[in-house]
Short mmCIF file of the C-alpha atoms (twelve columns), coordinates in Angstrom:
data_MODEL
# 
_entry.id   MODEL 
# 
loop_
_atom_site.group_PDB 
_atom_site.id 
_atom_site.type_symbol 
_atom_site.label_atom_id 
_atom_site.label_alt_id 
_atom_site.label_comp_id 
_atom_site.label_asym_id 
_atom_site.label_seq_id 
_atom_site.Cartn_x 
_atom_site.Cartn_y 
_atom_site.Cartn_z 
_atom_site.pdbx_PDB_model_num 
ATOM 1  C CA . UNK A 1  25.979 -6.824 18.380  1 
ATOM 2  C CA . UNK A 2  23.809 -3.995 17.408  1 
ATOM 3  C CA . UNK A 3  21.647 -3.267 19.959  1 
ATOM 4  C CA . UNK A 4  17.453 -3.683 18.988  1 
ATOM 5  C CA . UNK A 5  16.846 -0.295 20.637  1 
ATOM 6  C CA . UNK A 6  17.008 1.568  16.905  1 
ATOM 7  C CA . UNK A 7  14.497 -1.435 15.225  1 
ATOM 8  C CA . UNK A 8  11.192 -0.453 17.467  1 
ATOM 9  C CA . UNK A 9  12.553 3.532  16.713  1 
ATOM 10 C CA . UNK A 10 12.411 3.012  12.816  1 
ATOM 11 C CA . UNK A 11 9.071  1.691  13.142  1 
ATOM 12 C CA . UNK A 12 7.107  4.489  14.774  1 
ATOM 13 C CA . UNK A 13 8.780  7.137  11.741  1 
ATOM 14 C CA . UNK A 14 6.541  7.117  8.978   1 
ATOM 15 C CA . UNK A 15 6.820  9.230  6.374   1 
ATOM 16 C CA . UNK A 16 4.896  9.189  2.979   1 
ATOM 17 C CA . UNK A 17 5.527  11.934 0.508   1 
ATOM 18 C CA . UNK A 18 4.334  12.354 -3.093  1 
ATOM 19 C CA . UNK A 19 6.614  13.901 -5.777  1 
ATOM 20 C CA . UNK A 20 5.817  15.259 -9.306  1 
ATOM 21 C CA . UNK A 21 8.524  14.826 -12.151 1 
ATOM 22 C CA . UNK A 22 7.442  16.599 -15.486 1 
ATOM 23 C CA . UNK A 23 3.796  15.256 -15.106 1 
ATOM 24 C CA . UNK A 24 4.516  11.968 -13.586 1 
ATOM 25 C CA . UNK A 25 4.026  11.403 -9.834  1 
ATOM 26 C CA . UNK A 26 5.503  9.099  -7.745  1 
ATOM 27 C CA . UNK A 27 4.367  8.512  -3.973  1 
ATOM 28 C CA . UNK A 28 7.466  7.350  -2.047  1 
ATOM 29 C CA . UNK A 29 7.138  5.630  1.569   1 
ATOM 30 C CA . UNK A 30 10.045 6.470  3.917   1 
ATOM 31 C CA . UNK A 31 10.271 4.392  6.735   1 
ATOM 32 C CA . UNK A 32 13.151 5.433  9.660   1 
ATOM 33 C CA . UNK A 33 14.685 7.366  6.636   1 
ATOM 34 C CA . UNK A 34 14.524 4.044  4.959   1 
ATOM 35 C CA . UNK A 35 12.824 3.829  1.117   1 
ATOM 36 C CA . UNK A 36 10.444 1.537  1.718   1 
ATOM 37 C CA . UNK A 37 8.295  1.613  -1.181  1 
ATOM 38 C CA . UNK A 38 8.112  3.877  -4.246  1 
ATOM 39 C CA . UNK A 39 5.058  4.177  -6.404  1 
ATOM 40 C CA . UNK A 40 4.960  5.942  -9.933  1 
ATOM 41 C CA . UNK A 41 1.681  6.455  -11.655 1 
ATOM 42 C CA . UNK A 42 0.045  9.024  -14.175 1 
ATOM 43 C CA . UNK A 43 -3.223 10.854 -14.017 1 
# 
């Protein structure tokens, strides 16, 4: 068994970071190095 020490860890390491890719941006949550969610949107 894994041991539920490394599930309460992940949860306290945020990250959020936005990225630009030839004019289009994309705002990517990390989440215990874990892609949460990735956004991509154009202003």
């Amino acid at each position: 068994m894994l041991a539920p020490a490394k599930a309460s860890q992940v949860s306290t390491d945020m990250m959020v970071s936005v990225r630009d890719h030839a004019g289009r941006k994309s705002l990517v949550i990390h989440g215990g190095g874990w892609l949460v969610k990735r956004f991509f949107f154009n202003d």
